[in-house]
């Protein structure tokens, strides 16, 4: 069996709509290393799209899942509940940056978490409207596609989408979009599209993921909180990609002085097992009637066990501090390459949620071509990188926070060469 033969089988067996980036097939993985079926070794700076902050197959995560496998694998929590779900909710409630008493419900995917946050917000406010931001990504279901502010490849050919969704402008200093301009876009929505007393929630990523790792300025988040309080609107922080130590805090909203009403989470919550959740103010979370929330696999016991282990690992291995250490070093390296790589337009990030944006050195227009070239150069030397951004001209770095220091330095040398050649 070879990568080439498997790729031929994939093209015959699966639809083209399931896009695949790599031409090789995984056989095994450990921490920050992947091996393909031909024995080639890769340093994983993608981490399953930010799912593996604790690395591939962390021993504590594997042990927790093995123990759960010996007990039971499924009962459907809404039919026969289990203590581990309750205790995980208690742990999340205790640490989430939510004002007052909090409650948590678990689901399976990030899109599910966002959909349920919308349901909860509408049930609590009795309002239909939702405001989100250009460049944001919230999922691939119909409601979350409507919320997503990036057309290709997520929305092409799938409309019409659910209504009462409006897109404001996300502040972006690198593109000349100030906080004031972003706030004016919200004011325009209230004048032109929907009255504020009809808006259930404003949904924002504290750091945009697919949009290009754009970081929300503190003053913008403060202004959103004031705006929401003034008009009785809920503030939802989509932390599906930013959560669980990636930004140097357990939740990215901990970098801000204000607190959201609801937080969505998924990805690195369970170290590679499908689990998502919504945590929020208790009175808001209690708005849906019994039976209004849930799902057959929601809060699967294997994933719940993994999540308990993930929280233990983040604390015991001080992964928030490690995220800050690794991210600071990466940013220093990227900034040191600006002279030798004039295509670098911006280096940004918080903790280990770091990105570099590329433009054509002559025209200063976004350069997805150079971005792809950097990816290819790095992959040829065994480092797996992901792109993002509305124009596809951003490389994001999503290495496991548990990556050994020597391997991290090895990867940085590959990235230096990929940017400088």
Short mmCIF file of C-alpha atoms in Angstrom, two decimals:
data_model
loop_
_atom_site.label_atom_id
_atom_site.label_comp_id
_atom_site.label_asym_id
_atom_site.label_seq_id
_atom_site.Cartn_x
_atom_site.Cartn_y
_atom_site.Cartn_z
CA UNK A 1 0.00 0.00 0.00
CA UNK A 2 1.32 3.43 -0.98
CA UNK A 3 0.20 7.04 -0.65
CA UNK A 4 -0.35 7.14 -4.39
CA UNK A 5 -2.56 4.04 -4.46
CA UNK A 6 -4.57 5.25 -1.47
CA UNK A 7 -5.06 8.63 -3.11
CA UNK A 8 -6.47 6.90 -6.19
CA UNK A 9 -8.88 4.95 -3.99
CA UNK A 10 -9.91 8.12 -2.17
CA UNK A 11 -10.78 9.90 -5.39
CA UNK A 12 -12.96 6.96 -6.43
CA UNK A 13 -14.63 6.44 -3.05
CA UNK A 14 -15.19 9.90 -1.55
CA UNK A 15 -16.70 13.13 -2.95
CA UNK A 16 -14.56 16.06 -4.04
CA UNK A 17 -16.42 18.29 -1.58
CA UNK A 18 -14.41 16.70 1.22
CA UNK A 19 -11.25 18.61 0.45
CA UNK A 20 -7.96 16.99 1.48
CA UNK A 21 -4.78 19.05 1.82
CA UNK A 22 -2.07 16.39 2.07
CA UNK A 23 -1.24 13.70 -0.43
CA UNK A 24 0.00 11.30 2.26
CA UNK A 25 -1.91 9.11 4.69
CA UNK A 26 -1.35 8.90 8.44
CA UNK A 27 -0.33 5.61 9.99
CA UNK A 28 0.56 6.68 13.52
CA UNK A 29 1.31 9.77 15.59
CA UNK A 30 2.92 10.72 18.87
CA UNK A 31 2.89 14.17 20.47
CA UNK A 32 3.97 16.53 17.64
CA UNK A 33 5.09 13.86 15.16
CA UNK A 34 3.16 12.13 12.37
CA UNK A 35 4.30 9.12 10.33
CA UNK A 36 2.65 8.24 7.04
CA UNK A 37 2.04 4.76 5.63
CA UNK A 38 5.37 4.88 3.76
CA UNK A 39 7.33 5.68 6.91
CA UNK A 40 7.89 9.38 6.22
CA UNK A 41 8.05 11.57 9.32
CA UNK A 42 6.43 15.00 9.74
CA UNK A 43 6.43 17.66 12.44
CA UNK A 44 2.77 18.52 12.94
CA UNK A 45 2.20 22.28 13.07
CA UNK A 46 -1.50 21.77 12.20
CA UNK A 47 -2.58 19.61 15.16
CA UNK A 48 -5.79 18.50 13.50
CA UNK A 49 -6.81 22.18 13.06
CA UNK A 50 -6.09 23.22 16.66
CA UNK A 51 -7.52 20.05 18.20
CA UNK A 52 -4.33 18.67 19.70
CA UNK A 53 -3.03 21.32 22.09
CA UNK A 54 -2.00 18.40 24.32
CA UNK A 55 -0.45 16.53 21.39
CA UNK A 56 -1.22 13.27 19.65
CA UNK A 57 -2.05 10.44 22.03
CA UNK A 58 -1.06 12.08 25.29
CA UNK A 59 -0.55 9.19 27.74
CA UNK A 60 -2.97 10.62 30.30
CA UNK A 61 -5.67 11.10 27.67
CA UNK A 62 -5.20 7.58 26.34
CA UNK A 63 -5.29 6.10 29.87
CA UNK A 64 -8.50 7.97 30.70
CA UNK A 65 -10.23 6.74 27.55
CA UNK A 66 -9.02 3.17 28.11
CA UNK A 67 -10.47 3.21 31.61
CA UNK A 68 -13.79 4.50 30.29
CA UNK A 69 -13.84 1.82 27.58
CA UNK A 70 -13.80 -0.81 30.30
CA UNK A 71 -16.84 0.74 31.96
CA UNK A 72 -19.28 1.78 29.17
CA UNK A 73 -19.07 3.59 25.85
CA UNK A 74 -22.57 5.03 25.43
CA UNK A 75 -25.85 5.41 27.26
CA UNK A 76 -27.03 8.76 25.78
CA UNK A 77 -26.65 11.23 28.63
CA UNK A 78 -30.29 12.34 28.29
CA UNK A 79 -31.41 8.75 28.87
CA UNK A 80 -28.99 7.44 31.49
CA UNK A 81 -26.68 10.18 32.82
CA UNK A 82 -23.21 9.69 34.29
CA UNK A 83 -21.14 11.48 36.92
CA UNK A 84 -18.22 12.32 34.64
CA UNK A 85 -20.43 14.65 32.54
CA UNK A 86 -21.59 16.46 35.67
CA UNK A 87 -18.10 16.79 37.14
CA UNK A 88 -16.68 18.07 33.83
CA UNK A 89 -19.44 20.68 33.71
CA UNK A 90 -18.53 21.66 37.27
CA UNK A 91 -14.86 22.04 36.29
CA UNK A 92 -15.70 24.19 33.26
CA UNK A 93 -18.14 26.31 35.29
CA UNK A 94 -15.42 27.00 37.86
CA UNK A 95 -12.82 28.27 35.38
CA UNK A 96 -14.79 29.84 32.50
CA UNK A 97 -14.73 33.67 32.43
CA UNK A 98 -18.48 34.02 32.97
CA UNK A 99 -20.00 36.52 35.41
CA UNK A 100 -21.85 34.88 38.32
CA UNK A 101 -23.04 31.30 38.43
CA UNK A 102 -22.40 29.30 35.26
CA UNK A 103 -23.83 26.15 33.70
CA UNK A 104 -22.45 23.97 30.88
CA UNK A 105 -24.00 21.65 28.30
CA UNK A 106 -21.94 19.32 26.10
CA UNK A 107 -22.35 18.41 22.44
CA UNK A 108 -20.12 16.83 19.75
CA UNK A 109 -18.83 19.41 17.26
CA UNK A 110 -17.96 23.09 17.22
CA UNK A 111 -20.80 23.84 14.81
CA UNK A 112 -23.20 22.08 17.20
CA UNK A 113 -21.96 24.25 20.04
CA UNK A 114 -22.55 27.42 18.03
CA UNK A 115 -25.99 26.26 16.89
CA UNK A 116 -26.98 25.56 20.48
CA UNK A 117 -25.61 28.89 21.66
CA UNK A 118 -27.92 30.53 19.11
CA UNK A 119 -30.85 28.46 20.39
CA UNK A 120 -30.08 29.43 23.98
CA UNK A 121 -29.72 33.12 23.12
CA UNK A 122 -32.98 33.23 21.21
CA UNK A 123 -34.81 31.33 23.95
CA UNK A 124 -33.52 33.74 26.60
CA UNK A 125 -34.02 37.04 24.75
CA UNK A 126 -37.09 36.07 22.70
CA UNK A 127 -35.41 37.87 19.79
CA UNK A 128 -34.42 36.57 16.32
CA UNK A 129 -31.45 38.69 15.23
CA UNK A 130 -27.78 37.69 15.22
CA UNK A 131 -24.76 39.85 14.47
CA UNK A 132 -21.41 38.35 13.59
CA UNK A 133 -18.31 39.55 11.75
CA UNK A 134 -16.76 39.49 8.32
CA UNK A 135 -13.91 36.99 8.13
CA UNK A 136 -15.33 34.93 10.98
CA UNK A 137 -15.80 31.18 10.85
CA UNK A 138 -18.42 29.40 12.93
CA UNK A 139 -19.08 26.10 11.15
CA UNK A 140 -20.47 24.31 8.10
CA UNK A 141 -24.11 23.68 9.07
CA UNK A 142 -26.72 26.01 7.60
CA UNK A 143 -27.00 28.31 10.60
CA UNK A 144 -23.26 28.40 11.13
CA UNK A 145 -22.63 28.97 7.42
CA UNK A 146 -24.94 31.98 7.67
CA UNK A 147 -22.85 33.24 10.59
CA UNK A 148 -19.55 32.59 8.81
CA UNK A 149 -18.08 35.63 7.07
CA UNK A 150 -16.01 33.84 4.44
CA UNK A 151 -17.55 32.65 1.17
CA UNK A 152 -14.97 30.31 -0.39
CA UNK A 153 -14.99 27.42 0.11
CA UNK A 154 -17.63 27.23 2.81
CA UNK A 155 -20.74 28.87 1.32
CA UNK A 156 -20.46 28.42 -2.45
CA UNK A 157 -23.56 26.77 -3.90
CA UNK A 158 -25.29 26.10 -0.59
CA UNK A 159 -27.69 29.05 -0.18
CA UNK A 160 -30.13 30.39 0.74
CA UNK A 161 -29.09 30.59 4.37
CA UNK A 162 -31.15 31.28 7.50
CA UNK A 163 -32.18 34.90 7.87
CA UNK A 164 -31.82 37.53 10.59
CA UNK A 165 -28.02 37.26 10.42
CA UNK A 166 -25.94 40.40 9.85
CA UNK A 167 -22.19 40.85 9.40
CA UNK A 168 -20.30 43.71 10.98
CA UNK A 169 -16.67 44.63 10.33
CA UNK A 170 -13.95 43.05 12.47
CA UNK A 171 -11.17 45.46 13.44
CA UNK A 172 -7.90 44.72 11.64
CA UNK A 173 -5.01 47.12 12.07
CA UNK A 174 -2.96 45.40 9.34
CA UNK A 175 -5.71 46.19 6.83
CA UNK A 176 -6.42 49.69 8.15
CA UNK A 177 -9.69 48.80 9.89
CA UNK A 178 -9.81 50.69 13.17
CA UNK A 179 -11.92 49.95 16.22
CA UNK A 180 -13.96 53.06 15.46
CA UNK A 181 -14.65 51.84 11.92
CA UNK A 182 -15.76 48.46 13.24
CA UNK A 183 -18.09 50.07 15.77
CA UNK A 184 -19.55 52.31 13.07
CA UNK A 185 -20.37 49.19 11.04
CA UNK A 186 -22.45 47.94 13.98
CA UNK A 187 -24.20 51.30 14.22
CA UNK A 188 -24.98 51.08 10.51
CA UNK A 189 -26.55 47.63 10.96
CA UNK A 190 -28.80 49.05 13.68
CA UNK A 191 -29.85 51.87 11.34
CA UNK A 192 -30.16 49.95 8.08
CA UNK A 193 -30.90 46.30 8.86
CA UNK A 194 -32.30 45.49 12.30
CA UNK A 195 -33.23 47.40 15.44
CA UNK A 196 -31.04 46.58 18.44
CA UNK A 197 -34.07 45.44 20.47
CA UNK A 198 -34.53 42.64 17.92
CA UNK A 199 -30.97 41.32 18.24
CA UNK A 200 -30.53 38.24 20.40
CA UNK A 201 -26.73 38.06 20.33
CA UNK A 202 -23.47 39.35 18.95
CA UNK A 203 -21.14 36.42 18.20
CA UNK A 204 -17.40 37.04 18.01
CA UNK A 205 -14.17 35.07 17.91
CA UNK A 206 -11.72 36.75 20.34
CA UNK A 207 -9.09 35.76 17.77
CA UNK A 208 -10.46 34.96 14.34
CA UNK A 209 -9.42 31.50 13.18
CA UNK A 210 -10.11 30.96 9.49
CA UNK A 211 -10.22 34.74 9.09
CA UNK A 212 -6.48 35.00 9.63
CA UNK A 213 -5.76 34.97 13.38
CA UNK A 214 -6.93 38.57 13.73
CA UNK A 215 -6.89 39.56 17.40
CA UNK A 216 -9.79 41.60 18.83
CA UNK A 217 -8.43 44.74 20.54
CA UNK A 218 -9.37 45.05 24.23
CA UNK A 219 -11.14 48.37 23.64
CA UNK A 220 -13.31 46.74 20.98
CA UNK A 221 -14.38 43.95 23.31
CA UNK A 222 -15.13 46.52 26.01
CA UNK A 223 -17.26 48.50 23.56
CA UNK A 224 -19.17 45.36 22.54
CA UNK A 225 -19.91 44.56 26.17
CA UNK A 226 -21.23 48.08 26.75
CA UNK A 227 -23.30 47.93 23.57
CA UNK A 228 -24.79 44.58 24.55
CA UNK A 229 -25.61 45.76 28.07
CA UNK A 230 -27.25 48.91 26.72
CA UNK A 231 -29.58 47.02 24.39
CA UNK A 232 -30.14 43.73 26.25
CA UNK A 233 -28.10 41.76 23.71
CA UNK A 234 -26.11 38.68 24.70
CA UNK A 235 -22.39 38.54 23.94
CA UNK A 236 -21.25 35.12 22.69
CA UNK A 237 -17.53 34.34 22.50
CA UNK A 238 -16.79 31.61 19.96
CA UNK A 239 -13.74 29.96 21.53
CA UNK A 240 -13.86 26.77 19.47
CA UNK A 241 -10.34 27.42 18.13
CA UNK A 242 -8.96 29.77 20.79
CA UNK A 243 -9.78 27.65 23.83
CA UNK A 244 -7.75 25.45 26.15
CA UNK A 245 -4.38 27.17 26.53
CA UNK A 246 -3.78 28.05 22.87
CA UNK A 247 -3.62 31.81 23.55
CA UNK A 248 -1.70 31.51 26.82
CA UNK A 249 -4.90 31.44 28.86
CA UNK A 250 -7.39 28.60 29.26
CA UNK A 251 -9.90 30.80 27.42
CA UNK A 252 -8.93 33.74 25.19
CA UNK A 253 -11.58 35.91 26.86
CA UNK A 254 -9.40 35.88 29.97
CA UNK A 255 -7.20 38.39 28.15
CA UNK A 256 -10.10 40.87 28.34
CA UNK A 257 -11.54 42.82 31.27
CA UNK A 258 -15.11 42.01 30.22
CA UNK A 259 -16.94 38.70 30.28
CA UNK A 260 -19.28 37.19 27.69
CA UNK A 261 -22.69 35.73 28.46
CA UNK A 262 -22.00 32.49 26.58
CA UNK A 263 -18.82 30.75 25.39
CA UNK A 264 -18.69 28.00 22.77
CA UNK A 265 -15.87 25.46 22.94
CA UNK A 266 -14.70 22.33 21.12
CA UNK A 267 -11.48 21.29 19.30
CA UNK A 268 -8.79 20.93 22.01
CA UNK A 269 -11.31 20.36 24.78
CA UNK A 270 -10.95 16.58 24.49
CA UNK A 271 -7.54 16.01 22.92
CA UNK A 272 -8.73 14.52 19.64
CA UNK A 273 -12.06 13.06 20.73
CA UNK A 274 -15.26 14.73 19.46
CA UNK A 275 -16.62 16.95 22.22
CA UNK A 276 -17.96 20.48 22.29
CA UNK A 277 -19.88 22.59 24.76
CA UNK A 278 -21.55 25.83 25.69
CA UNK A 279 -20.91 27.46 29.04
CA UNK A 280 -22.80 30.55 30.13
CA UNK A 281 -24.64 32.46 32.77
CA UNK A 282 -26.91 30.05 34.62
CA UNK A 283 -30.13 31.98 34.01
CA UNK A 284 -29.33 32.21 30.30
CA UNK A 285 -28.41 28.54 29.99
CA UNK A 286 -31.69 27.58 31.71
CA UNK A 287 -33.84 29.39 29.12
CA UNK A 288 -34.52 26.38 26.83
CA UNK A 289 -37.15 23.96 28.13
CA UNK A 290 -36.20 20.38 29.09
CA UNK A 291 -35.48 18.44 25.90
CA UNK A 292 -34.57 21.59 23.99
CA UNK A 293 -30.85 20.83 24.21
CA UNK A 294 -28.95 17.61 23.67
CA UNK A 295 -28.17 15.03 21.03
CA UNK A 296 -27.67 11.28 20.78
CA UNK A 297 -23.88 11.50 21.10
CA UNK A 298 -23.75 14.79 23.00
CA UNK A 299 -21.29 14.50 25.86
CA UNK A 300 -20.07 11.05 24.82
CA UNK A 301 -18.49 9.34 27.86
CA UNK A 302 -15.21 8.53 26.08
CA UNK A 303 -14.76 12.16 25.05
CA UNK A 304 -15.79 13.36 28.50
CA UNK A 305 -13.09 11.16 30.05
CA UNK A 306 -10.55 12.56 27.60
CA UNK A 307 -11.55 16.14 28.48
CA UNK A 308 -10.97 15.53 32.18
CA UNK A 309 -7.47 14.33 31.31
CA UNK A 310 -6.87 17.33 29.03
CA UNK A 311 -7.69 19.77 31.83
CA UNK A 312 -5.35 17.85 34.13
CA UNK A 313 -2.52 17.98 31.58
CA UNK A 314 -2.96 21.71 30.92
CA UNK A 315 -2.61 22.38 34.63
CA UNK A 316 0.10 19.85 35.49
CA UNK A 317 2.31 20.71 32.51
CA UNK A 318 1.65 24.48 32.75
CA UNK A 319 0.63 24.62 29.10
CA UNK A 320 -0.62 28.21 29.30
CA UNK A 321 2.89 29.32 30.24
CA UNK A 322 4.36 27.07 27.57
CA UNK A 323 2.03 28.59 24.96
CA UNK A 324 3.35 32.03 25.83
CA UNK A 325 6.98 30.85 25.76
CA UNK A 326 6.72 29.11 22.39
CA UNK A 327 4.61 31.83 20.81
CA UNK A 328 6.93 34.64 21.87
CA UNK A 329 9.90 32.83 20.38
CA UNK A 330 8.05 32.11 17.14
CA UNK A 331 7.02 35.77 16.78
CA UNK A 332 10.64 36.85 17.33
CA UNK A 333 11.81 34.47 14.61
CA UNK A 334 9.17 35.62 12.14
CA UNK A 335 9.90 39.30 12.77
CA UNK A 336 13.64 38.65 12.32
CA UNK A 337 12.90 37.41 8.79
CA UNK A 338 11.17 40.57 7.56
CA UNK A 339 14.30 41.91 5.82
CA UNK A 340 15.10 38.65 4.03
CA UNK A 341 11.44 38.01 3.18
CA UNK A 342 9.79 41.22 1.91
CA UNK A 343 6.54 39.29 1.35
CA UNK A 344 5.88 39.37 5.11
CA UNK A 345 3.22 42.02 5.69
CA UNK A 346 2.28 41.28 9.29
CA UNK A 347 3.14 39.00 12.18
CA UNK A 348 0.48 38.75 14.85
CA UNK A 349 -0.96 36.59 17.56
CA UNK A 350 -1.41 35.97 21.24
CA UNK A 351 0.18 33.10 23.12
CA UNK A 352 0.71 30.30 20.59
CA UNK A 353 -2.08 31.45 18.31
CA UNK A 354 0.38 33.05 15.88
CA UNK A 355 0.16 33.86 12.17
CA UNK A 356 2.17 35.53 9.42
CA UNK A 357 0.49 37.33 6.52
CA UNK A 358 2.01 37.60 3.03
CA UNK A 359 1.64 40.12 0.22
CA UNK A 360 3.23 40.64 -3.16
CA UNK A 361 6.28 42.83 -2.41
CA UNK A 362 5.62 45.05 -5.45
CA UNK A 363 1.84 45.50 -5.40
CA UNK A 364 1.29 44.92 -1.65
CA UNK A 365 -1.77 42.87 -2.61
CA UNK A 366 -2.52 39.62 -0.73
CA UNK A 367 -0.41 36.74 -2.04
CA UNK A 368 -2.00 33.31 -1.66
CA UNK A 369 0.57 32.11 -4.20
CA UNK A 370 3.51 32.85 -1.92
CA UNK A 371 1.60 31.38 1.01
CA UNK A 372 1.15 28.12 -0.87
CA UNK A 373 4.83 28.13 -1.83
CA UNK A 374 5.83 28.45 1.84
CA UNK A 375 3.56 25.53 2.71
CA UNK A 376 5.08 23.41 -0.04
CA UNK A 377 8.66 24.27 0.95
CA UNK A 378 7.98 23.43 4.59
CA UNK A 379 6.21 20.18 3.73
CA UNK A 380 9.10 19.11 1.53
CA UNK A 381 11.26 19.31 4.66
CA UNK A 382 8.71 17.54 6.83
CA UNK A 383 6.79 20.39 8.54
CA UNK A 384 3.02 20.52 8.16
CA UNK A 385 1.57 24.07 8.02
CA UNK A 386 -1.96 25.41 7.53
CA UNK A 387 -3.10 28.51 5.70
CA UNK A 388 -6.06 30.75 6.49
CA UNK A 389 -7.34 34.28 5.89
CA UNK A 390 -10.11 35.64 3.70
CA UNK A 391 -7.59 35.86 0.84
CA UNK A 392 -5.77 32.64 1.70
CA UNK A 393 -2.54 34.58 2.32
CA UNK A 394 -1.89 33.74 5.97
CA UNK A 395 0.07 30.88 7.53
CA UNK A 396 -1.14 29.90 11.00
CA UNK A 397 0.94 27.92 13.46
CA UNK A 398 -0.93 25.32 15.52
CA UNK A 399 1.78 23.04 16.93
CA UNK A 400 0.91 21.00 20.03
CA UNK A 401 1.84 22.95 23.14
CA UNK A 402 3.56 19.79 24.36
CA UNK A 403 6.07 19.79 21.47
CA UNK A 404 9.62 19.06 22.68
CA UNK A 405 11.89 22.12 22.59
CA UNK A 406 14.42 20.46 20.27
CA UNK A 407 11.73 19.52 17.76
CA UNK A 408 10.25 23.03 17.93
CA UNK A 409 13.64 24.54 17.10
CA UNK A 410 14.04 22.05 14.26
CA UNK A 411 10.73 23.16 12.79
CA UNK A 412 11.66 26.82 13.14
CA UNK A 413 14.80 26.21 11.10
CA UNK A 414 12.66 24.70 8.33
CA UNK A 415 10.32 27.71 8.47
CA UNK A 416 13.31 30.09 8.28
CA UNK A 417 14.49 28.39 5.12
CA UNK A 418 11.00 28.28 3.63
CA UNK A 419 10.63 32.05 4.07
CA UNK A 420 14.15 33.05 3.09
CA UNK A 421 14.93 30.98 -0.01
#
